[in-house]
PDB file of C-alpha atoms in Angstrom:
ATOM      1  CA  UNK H   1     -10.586-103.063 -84.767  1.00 52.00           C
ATOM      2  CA  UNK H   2     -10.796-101.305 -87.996  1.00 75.00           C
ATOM      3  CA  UNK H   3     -11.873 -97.998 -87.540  1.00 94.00           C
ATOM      4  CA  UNK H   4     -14.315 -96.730 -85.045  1.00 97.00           C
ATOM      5  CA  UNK H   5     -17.513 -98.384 -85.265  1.00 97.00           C
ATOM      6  CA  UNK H   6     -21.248 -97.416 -84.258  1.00 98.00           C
ATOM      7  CA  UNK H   7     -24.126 -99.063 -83.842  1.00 97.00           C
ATOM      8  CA  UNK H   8     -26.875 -99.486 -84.686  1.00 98.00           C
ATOM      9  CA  UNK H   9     -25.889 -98.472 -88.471  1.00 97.00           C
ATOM     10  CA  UNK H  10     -30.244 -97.340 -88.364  1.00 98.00           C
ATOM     11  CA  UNK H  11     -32.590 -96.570 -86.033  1.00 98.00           C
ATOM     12  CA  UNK H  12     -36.401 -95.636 -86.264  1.00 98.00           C
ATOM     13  CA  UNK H  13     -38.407 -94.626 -83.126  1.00 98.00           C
ATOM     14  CA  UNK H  14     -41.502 -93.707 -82.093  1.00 98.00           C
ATOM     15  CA  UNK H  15     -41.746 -90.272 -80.358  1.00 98.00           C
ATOM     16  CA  UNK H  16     -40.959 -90.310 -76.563  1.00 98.00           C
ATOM     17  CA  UNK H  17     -39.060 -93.336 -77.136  1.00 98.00           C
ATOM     18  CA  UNK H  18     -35.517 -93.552 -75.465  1.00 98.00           C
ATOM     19  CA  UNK H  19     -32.198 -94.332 -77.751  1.00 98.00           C
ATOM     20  CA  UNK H  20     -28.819 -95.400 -77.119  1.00 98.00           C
ATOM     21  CA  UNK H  21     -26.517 -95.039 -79.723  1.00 98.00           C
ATOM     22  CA  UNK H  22     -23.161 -97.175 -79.543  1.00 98.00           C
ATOM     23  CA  UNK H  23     -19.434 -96.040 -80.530  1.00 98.00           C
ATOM     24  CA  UNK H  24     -16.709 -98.051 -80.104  1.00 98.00           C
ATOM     25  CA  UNK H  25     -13.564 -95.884 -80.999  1.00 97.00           C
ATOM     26  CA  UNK H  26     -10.361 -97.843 -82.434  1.00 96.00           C
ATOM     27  CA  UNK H  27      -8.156 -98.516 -79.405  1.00 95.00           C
ATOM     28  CA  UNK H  28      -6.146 -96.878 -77.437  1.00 94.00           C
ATOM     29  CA  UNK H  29      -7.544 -93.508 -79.014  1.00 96.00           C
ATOM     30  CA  UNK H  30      -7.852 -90.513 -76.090  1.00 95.00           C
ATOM     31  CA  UNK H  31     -10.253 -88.160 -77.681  1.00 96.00           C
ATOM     32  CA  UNK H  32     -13.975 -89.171 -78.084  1.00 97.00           C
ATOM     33  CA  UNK H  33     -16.420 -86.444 -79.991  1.00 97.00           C
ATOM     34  CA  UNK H  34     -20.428 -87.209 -81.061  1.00 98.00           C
ATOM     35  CA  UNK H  35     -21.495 -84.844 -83.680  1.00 97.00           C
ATOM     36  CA  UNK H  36     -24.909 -84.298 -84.577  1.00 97.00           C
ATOM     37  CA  UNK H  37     -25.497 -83.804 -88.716  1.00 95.00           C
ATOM     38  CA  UNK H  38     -28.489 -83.066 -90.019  1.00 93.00           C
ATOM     39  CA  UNK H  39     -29.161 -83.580 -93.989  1.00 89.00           C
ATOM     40  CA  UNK H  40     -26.884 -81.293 -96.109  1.00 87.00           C
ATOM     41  CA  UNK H  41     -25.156 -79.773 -93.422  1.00 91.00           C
ATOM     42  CA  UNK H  42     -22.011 -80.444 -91.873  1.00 92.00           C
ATOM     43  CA  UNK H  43     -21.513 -82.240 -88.055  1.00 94.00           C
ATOM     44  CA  UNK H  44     -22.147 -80.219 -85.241  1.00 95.00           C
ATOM     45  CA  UNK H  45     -20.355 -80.674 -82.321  1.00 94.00           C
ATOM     46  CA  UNK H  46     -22.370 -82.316 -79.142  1.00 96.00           C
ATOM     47  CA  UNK H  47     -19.968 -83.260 -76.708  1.00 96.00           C
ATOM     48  CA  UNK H  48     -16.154 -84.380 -75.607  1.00 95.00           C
ATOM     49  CA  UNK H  49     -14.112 -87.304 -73.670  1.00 96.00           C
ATOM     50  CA  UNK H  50     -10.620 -86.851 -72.934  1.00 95.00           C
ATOM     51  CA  UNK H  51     -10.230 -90.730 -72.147  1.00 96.00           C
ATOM     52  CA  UNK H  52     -13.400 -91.323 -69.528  1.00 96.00           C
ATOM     53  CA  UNK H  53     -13.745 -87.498 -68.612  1.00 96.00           C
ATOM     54  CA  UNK H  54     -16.532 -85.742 -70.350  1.00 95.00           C
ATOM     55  CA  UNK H  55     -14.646 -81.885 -70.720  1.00 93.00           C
ATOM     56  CA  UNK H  56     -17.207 -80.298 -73.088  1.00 92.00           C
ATOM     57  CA  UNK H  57     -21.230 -81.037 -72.905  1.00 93.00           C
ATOM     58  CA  UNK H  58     -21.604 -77.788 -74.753  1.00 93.00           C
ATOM     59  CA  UNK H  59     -23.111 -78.836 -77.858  1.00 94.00           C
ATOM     60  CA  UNK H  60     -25.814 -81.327 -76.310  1.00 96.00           C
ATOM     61  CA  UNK H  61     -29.484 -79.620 -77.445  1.00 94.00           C
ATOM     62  CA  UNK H  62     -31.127 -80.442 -74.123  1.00 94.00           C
ATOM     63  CA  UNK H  63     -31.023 -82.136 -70.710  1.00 96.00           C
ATOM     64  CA  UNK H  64     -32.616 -84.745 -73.003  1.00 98.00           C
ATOM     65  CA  UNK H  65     -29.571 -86.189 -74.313  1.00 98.00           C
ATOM     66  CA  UNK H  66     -26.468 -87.670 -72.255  1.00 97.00           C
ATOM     67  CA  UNK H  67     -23.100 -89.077 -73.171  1.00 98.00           C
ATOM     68  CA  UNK H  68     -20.684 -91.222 -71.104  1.00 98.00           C
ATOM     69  CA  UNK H  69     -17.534 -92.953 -71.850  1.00 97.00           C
ATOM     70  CA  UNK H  70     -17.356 -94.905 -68.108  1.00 96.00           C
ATOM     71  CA  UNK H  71     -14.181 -96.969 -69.214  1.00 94.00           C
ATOM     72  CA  UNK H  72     -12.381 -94.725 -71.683  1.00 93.00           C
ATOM     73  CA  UNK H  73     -13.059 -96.738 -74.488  1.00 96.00           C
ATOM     74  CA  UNK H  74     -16.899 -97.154 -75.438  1.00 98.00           C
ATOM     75  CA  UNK H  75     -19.188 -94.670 -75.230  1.00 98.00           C
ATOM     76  CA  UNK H  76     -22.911 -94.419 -75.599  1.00 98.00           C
ATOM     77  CA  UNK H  77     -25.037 -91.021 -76.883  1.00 98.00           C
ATOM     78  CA  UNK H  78     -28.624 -91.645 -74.761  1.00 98.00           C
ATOM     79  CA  UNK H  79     -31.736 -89.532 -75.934  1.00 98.00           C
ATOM     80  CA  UNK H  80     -34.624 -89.727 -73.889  1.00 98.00           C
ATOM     81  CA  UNK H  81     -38.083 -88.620 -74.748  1.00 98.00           C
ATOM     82  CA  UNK H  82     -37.587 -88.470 -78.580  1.00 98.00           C
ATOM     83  CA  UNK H  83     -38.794 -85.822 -80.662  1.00 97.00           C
ATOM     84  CA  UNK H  84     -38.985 -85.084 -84.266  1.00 97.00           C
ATOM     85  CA  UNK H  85     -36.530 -82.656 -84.075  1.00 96.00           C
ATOM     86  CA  UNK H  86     -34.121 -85.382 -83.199  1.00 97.00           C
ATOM     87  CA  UNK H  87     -33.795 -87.013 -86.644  1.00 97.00           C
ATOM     88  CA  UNK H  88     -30.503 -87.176 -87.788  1.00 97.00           C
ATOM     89  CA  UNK H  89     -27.325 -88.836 -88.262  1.00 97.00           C
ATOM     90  CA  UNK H  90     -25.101 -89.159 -84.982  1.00 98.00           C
ATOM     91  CA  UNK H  91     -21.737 -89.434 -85.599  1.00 97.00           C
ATOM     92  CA  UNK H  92     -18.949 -90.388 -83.674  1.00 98.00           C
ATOM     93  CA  UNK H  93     -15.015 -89.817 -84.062  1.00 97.00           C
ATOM     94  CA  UNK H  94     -12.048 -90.585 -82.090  1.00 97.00           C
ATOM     95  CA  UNK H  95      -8.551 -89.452 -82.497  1.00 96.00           C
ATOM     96  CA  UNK H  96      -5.282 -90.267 -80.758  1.00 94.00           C
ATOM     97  CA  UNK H  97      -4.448 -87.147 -79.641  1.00 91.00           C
ATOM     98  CA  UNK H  98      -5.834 -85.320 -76.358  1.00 86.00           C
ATOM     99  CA  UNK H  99      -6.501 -82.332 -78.835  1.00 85.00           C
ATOM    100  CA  UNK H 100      -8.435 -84.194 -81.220  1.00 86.00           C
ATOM    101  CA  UNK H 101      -6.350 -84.022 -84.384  1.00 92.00           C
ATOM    102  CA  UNK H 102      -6.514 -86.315 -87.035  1.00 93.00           C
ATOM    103  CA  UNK H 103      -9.430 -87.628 -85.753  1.00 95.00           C
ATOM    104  CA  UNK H 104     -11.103 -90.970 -87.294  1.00 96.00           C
ATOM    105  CA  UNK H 105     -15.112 -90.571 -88.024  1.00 97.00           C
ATOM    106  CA  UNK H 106     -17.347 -94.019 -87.559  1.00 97.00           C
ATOM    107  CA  UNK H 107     -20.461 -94.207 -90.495  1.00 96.00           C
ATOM    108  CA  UNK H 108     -22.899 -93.109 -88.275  1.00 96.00           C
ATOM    109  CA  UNK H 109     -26.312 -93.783 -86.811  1.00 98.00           C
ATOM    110  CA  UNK H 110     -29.233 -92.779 -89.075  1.00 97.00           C
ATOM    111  CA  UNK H 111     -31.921 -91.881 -86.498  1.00 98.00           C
ATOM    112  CA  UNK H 112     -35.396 -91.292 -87.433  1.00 98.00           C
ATOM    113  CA  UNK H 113     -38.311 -89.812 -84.868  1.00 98.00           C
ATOM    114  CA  UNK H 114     -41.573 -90.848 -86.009  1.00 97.00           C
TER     115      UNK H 114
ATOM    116  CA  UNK O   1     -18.128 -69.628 -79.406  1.00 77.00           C
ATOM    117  CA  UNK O   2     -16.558 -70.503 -83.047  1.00 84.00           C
ATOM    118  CA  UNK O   3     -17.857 -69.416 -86.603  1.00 91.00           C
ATOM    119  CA  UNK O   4     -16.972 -71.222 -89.194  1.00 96.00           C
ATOM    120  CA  UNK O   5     -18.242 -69.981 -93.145  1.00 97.00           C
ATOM    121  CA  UNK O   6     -17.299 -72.106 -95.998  1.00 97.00           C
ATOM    122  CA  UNK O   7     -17.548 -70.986 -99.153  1.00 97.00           C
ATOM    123  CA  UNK O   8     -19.027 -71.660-102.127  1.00 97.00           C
ATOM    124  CA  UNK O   9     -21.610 -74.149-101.117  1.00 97.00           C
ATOM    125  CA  UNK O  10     -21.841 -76.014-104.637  1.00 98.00           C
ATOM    126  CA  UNK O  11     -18.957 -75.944-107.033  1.00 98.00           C
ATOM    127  CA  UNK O  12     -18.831 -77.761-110.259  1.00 98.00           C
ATOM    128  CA  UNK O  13     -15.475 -78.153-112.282  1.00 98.00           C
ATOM    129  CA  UNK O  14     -14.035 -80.045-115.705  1.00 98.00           C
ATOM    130  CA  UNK O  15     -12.207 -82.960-115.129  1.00 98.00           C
ATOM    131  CA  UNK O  16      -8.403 -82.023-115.154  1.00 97.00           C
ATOM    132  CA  UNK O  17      -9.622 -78.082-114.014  1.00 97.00           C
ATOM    133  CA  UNK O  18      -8.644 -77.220-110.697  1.00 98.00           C
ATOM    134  CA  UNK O  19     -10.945 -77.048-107.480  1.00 98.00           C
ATOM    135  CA  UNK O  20     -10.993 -74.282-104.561  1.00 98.00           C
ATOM    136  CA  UNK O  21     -12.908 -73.850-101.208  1.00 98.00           C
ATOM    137  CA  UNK O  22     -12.400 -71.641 -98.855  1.00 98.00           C
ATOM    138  CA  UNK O  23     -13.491 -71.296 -95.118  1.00 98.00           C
ATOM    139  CA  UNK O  24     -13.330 -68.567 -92.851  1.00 97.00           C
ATOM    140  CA  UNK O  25     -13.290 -68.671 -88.973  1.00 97.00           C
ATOM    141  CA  UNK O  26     -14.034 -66.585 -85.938  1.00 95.00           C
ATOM    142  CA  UNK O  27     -11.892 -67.889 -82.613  1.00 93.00           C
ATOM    143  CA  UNK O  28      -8.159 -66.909 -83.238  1.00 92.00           C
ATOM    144  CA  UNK O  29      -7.823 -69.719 -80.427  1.00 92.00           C
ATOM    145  CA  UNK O  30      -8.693 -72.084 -83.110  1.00 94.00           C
ATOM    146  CA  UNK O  31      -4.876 -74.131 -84.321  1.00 94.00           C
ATOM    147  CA  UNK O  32      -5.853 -77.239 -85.818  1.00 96.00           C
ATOM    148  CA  UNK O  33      -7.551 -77.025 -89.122  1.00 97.00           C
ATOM    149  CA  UNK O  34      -8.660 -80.342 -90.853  1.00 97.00           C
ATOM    150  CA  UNK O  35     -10.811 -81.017 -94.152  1.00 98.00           C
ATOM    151  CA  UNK O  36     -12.745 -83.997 -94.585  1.00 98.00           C
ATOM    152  CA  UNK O  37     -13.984 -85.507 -97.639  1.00 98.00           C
ATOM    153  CA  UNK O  38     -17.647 -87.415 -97.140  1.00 95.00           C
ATOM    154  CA  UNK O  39     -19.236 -89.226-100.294  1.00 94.00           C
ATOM    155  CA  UNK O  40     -23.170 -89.999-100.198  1.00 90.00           C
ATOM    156  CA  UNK O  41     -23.963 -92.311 -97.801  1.00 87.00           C
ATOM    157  CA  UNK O  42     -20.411 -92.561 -96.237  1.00 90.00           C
ATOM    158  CA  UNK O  43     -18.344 -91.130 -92.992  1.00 93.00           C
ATOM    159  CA  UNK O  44     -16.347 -88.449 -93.330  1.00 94.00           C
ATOM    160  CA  UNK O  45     -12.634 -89.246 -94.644  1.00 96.00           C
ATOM    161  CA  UNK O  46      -9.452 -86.889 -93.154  1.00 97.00           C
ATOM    162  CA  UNK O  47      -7.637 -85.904 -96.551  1.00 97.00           C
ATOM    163  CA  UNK O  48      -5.208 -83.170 -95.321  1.00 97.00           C
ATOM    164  CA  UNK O  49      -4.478 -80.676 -92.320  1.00 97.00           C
ATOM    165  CA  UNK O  50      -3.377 -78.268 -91.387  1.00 96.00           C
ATOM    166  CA  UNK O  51      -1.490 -76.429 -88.053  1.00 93.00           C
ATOM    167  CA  UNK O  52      -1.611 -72.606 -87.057  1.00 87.00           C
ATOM    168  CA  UNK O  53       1.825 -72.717 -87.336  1.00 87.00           C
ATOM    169  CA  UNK O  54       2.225 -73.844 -91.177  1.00 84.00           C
ATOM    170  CA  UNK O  55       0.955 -71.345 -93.779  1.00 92.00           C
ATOM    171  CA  UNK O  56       0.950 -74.441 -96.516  1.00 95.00           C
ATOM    172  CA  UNK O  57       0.700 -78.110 -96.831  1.00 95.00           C
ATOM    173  CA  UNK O  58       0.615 -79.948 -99.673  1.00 96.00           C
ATOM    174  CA  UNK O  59      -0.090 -83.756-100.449  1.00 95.00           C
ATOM    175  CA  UNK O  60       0.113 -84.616-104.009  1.00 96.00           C
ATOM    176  CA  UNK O  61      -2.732 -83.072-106.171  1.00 97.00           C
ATOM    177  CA  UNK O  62      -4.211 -81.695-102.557  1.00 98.00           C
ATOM    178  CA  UNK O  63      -3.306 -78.556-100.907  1.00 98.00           C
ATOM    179  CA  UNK O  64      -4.275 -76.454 -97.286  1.00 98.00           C
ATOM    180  CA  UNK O  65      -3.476 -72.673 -97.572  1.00 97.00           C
ATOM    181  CA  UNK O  66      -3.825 -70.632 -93.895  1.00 96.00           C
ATOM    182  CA  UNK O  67      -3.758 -67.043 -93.296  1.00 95.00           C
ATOM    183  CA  UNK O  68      -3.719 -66.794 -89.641  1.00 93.00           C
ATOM    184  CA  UNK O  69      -4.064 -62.842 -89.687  1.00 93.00           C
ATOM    185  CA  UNK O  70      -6.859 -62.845 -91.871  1.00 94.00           C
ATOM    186  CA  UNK O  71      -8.084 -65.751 -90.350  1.00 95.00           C
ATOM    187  CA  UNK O  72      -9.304 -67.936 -93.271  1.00 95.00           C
ATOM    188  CA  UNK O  73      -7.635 -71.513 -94.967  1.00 97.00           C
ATOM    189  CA  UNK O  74      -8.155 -72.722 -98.370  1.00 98.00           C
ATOM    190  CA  UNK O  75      -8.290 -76.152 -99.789  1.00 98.00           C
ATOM    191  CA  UNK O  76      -6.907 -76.745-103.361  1.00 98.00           C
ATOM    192  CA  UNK O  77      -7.412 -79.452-105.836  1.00 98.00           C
ATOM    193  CA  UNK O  78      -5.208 -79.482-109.145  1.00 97.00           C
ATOM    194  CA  UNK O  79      -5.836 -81.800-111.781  1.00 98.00           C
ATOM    195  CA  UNK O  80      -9.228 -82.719-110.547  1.00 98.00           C
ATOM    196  CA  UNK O  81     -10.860 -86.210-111.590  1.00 97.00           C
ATOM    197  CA  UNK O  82     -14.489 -87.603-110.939  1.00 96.00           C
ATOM    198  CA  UNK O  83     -13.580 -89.377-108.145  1.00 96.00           C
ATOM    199  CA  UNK O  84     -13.043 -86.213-106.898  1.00 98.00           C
ATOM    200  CA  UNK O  85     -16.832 -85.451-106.287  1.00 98.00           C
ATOM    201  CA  UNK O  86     -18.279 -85.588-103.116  1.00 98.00           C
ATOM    202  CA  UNK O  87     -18.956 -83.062-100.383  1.00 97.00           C
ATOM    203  CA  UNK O  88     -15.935 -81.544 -98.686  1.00 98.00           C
ATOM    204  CA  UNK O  89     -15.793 -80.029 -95.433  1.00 98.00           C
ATOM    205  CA  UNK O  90     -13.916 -77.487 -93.182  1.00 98.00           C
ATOM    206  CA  UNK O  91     -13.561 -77.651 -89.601  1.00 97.00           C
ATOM    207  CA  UNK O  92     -11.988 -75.261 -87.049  1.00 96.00           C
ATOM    208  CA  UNK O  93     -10.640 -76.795 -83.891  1.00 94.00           C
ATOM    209  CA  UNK O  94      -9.255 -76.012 -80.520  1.00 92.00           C
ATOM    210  CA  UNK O  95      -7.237 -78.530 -79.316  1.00 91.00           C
ATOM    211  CA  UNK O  96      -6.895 -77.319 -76.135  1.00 89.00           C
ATOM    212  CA  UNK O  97      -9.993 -76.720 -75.464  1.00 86.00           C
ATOM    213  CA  UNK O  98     -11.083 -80.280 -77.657  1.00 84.00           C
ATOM    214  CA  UNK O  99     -13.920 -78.023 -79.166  1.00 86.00           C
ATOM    215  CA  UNK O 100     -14.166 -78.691 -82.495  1.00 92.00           C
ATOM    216  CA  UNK O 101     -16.884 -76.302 -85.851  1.00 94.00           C
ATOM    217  CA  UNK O 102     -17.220 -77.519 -88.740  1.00 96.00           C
ATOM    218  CA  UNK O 103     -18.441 -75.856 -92.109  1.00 96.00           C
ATOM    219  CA  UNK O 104     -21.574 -76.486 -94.002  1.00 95.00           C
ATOM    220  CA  UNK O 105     -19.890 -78.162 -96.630  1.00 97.00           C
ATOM    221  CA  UNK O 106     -19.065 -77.622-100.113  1.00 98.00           C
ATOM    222  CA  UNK O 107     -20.643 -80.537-102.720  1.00 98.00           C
ATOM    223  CA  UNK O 108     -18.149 -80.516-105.359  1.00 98.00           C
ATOM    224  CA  UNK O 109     -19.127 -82.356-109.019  1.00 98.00           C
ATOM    225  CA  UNK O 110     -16.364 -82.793-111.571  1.00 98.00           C
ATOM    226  CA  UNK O 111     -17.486 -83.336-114.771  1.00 96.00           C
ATOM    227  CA  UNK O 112     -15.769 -86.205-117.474  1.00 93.00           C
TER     228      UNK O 112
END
């Protein structure tokens, strides 16, 4: 591909409502990172892959949320249980280093918590 | 865990002036030091780096100071056109550790 994609590009949901948020990483790249960004600020780190490992969880806001990479290639963000304070743009970046530099950023998913 | 400050916030410049941001950071384990360039609406775009082991970089009208002792990195813009306005950001990273802070970001306007 391209450049790392995510999908879906938008999401609205209801509160409570479960979400899985796609990224598909361009190939062969190592390092996986989600990053949370909320309006006018810049991403915050969530979580880590070194190919399918998950080394850092840090960043994830609660037991609510859960990333996996099973493969080493794909990997989806899940947020159960929705809440308001959810509402943001997830985004997603790869790189083809195990230290994450130059790293690639997808657009984004645009969620919304209503 | 890392800090990262990023300074000013808003910064608006005449076309042709030159542009300058600078970030500060906490974790002297940090050694990877990236800005990104994001435009409304848009992902984040890699425009230069820099490693704890370089004090400067340069890549045409863009450069990346670092002062590992005082622990702070610049970015610098020269000859600065309206294309150049969007929102730049900082980021601190550990690649060892793969743990990565970013700044609050810096929305700069140049002015025709």
């Amino acid at each position: 591909g391209a450049g790392v994609s995510q999908s879906p590009r938008y999401k609205v949901a209801k509160r409570g409502q479960d979400v899985a948020l796609r990224c598909d990483p361009i190939s062969g790249h190592v390092s996986l990172f989600w990053y949370q960004q909320a309006l006018g600020q810049g991403p915050e780190f969530l979580t880590y892959f070194q190919n399918e490992a998950q080394l850092d969880k840090s960043g994830l806001p609660s037991d609510r949320f859960f990333a996996e990479r099973p493969e080493g290639s794909v990997s989806t963000l899940k947020i159960q249980r929705t809440q308001q304070e959810d509402s943001a743009v997830y985004l997603c970046a790869s790189s083809l280093t195990m230290g994450g530099t130059e790293a690639f950023f997808g657009q984004g998913t645009r969620l919304t918590v209503v | 865990g890392e800090n990262v400050e990023q300074h000013p916030s808003t910064l608006s410049v005449q076309e042709g002036d030159s542009a300058v941001i600078k970030c500060t950071y906490s974790d002297s384990a940090s050694n990877y030091f990236p800005w990104y360039k994001q435009e409304l609406g848009k992902r984040p775009q890699l425009i230069i780096d820099i490693r704890s082991n370089v004090g400067e970089k340069k890549d045409q009208r863009i450069a990346v100071t670092l002062n590992k002792t005082a622990k702070h990195f610049s970015l610098h813009i020269t000859e600065t056109q309206p294309e150049d306005s969007a929102v730049y950001f900082c980021a601190g990273i550990n690649t060892n550790a793969g743990k990565s802070t970013f700044g609050d970001g810096t929305t700069l306007t140049v002015k025709p």
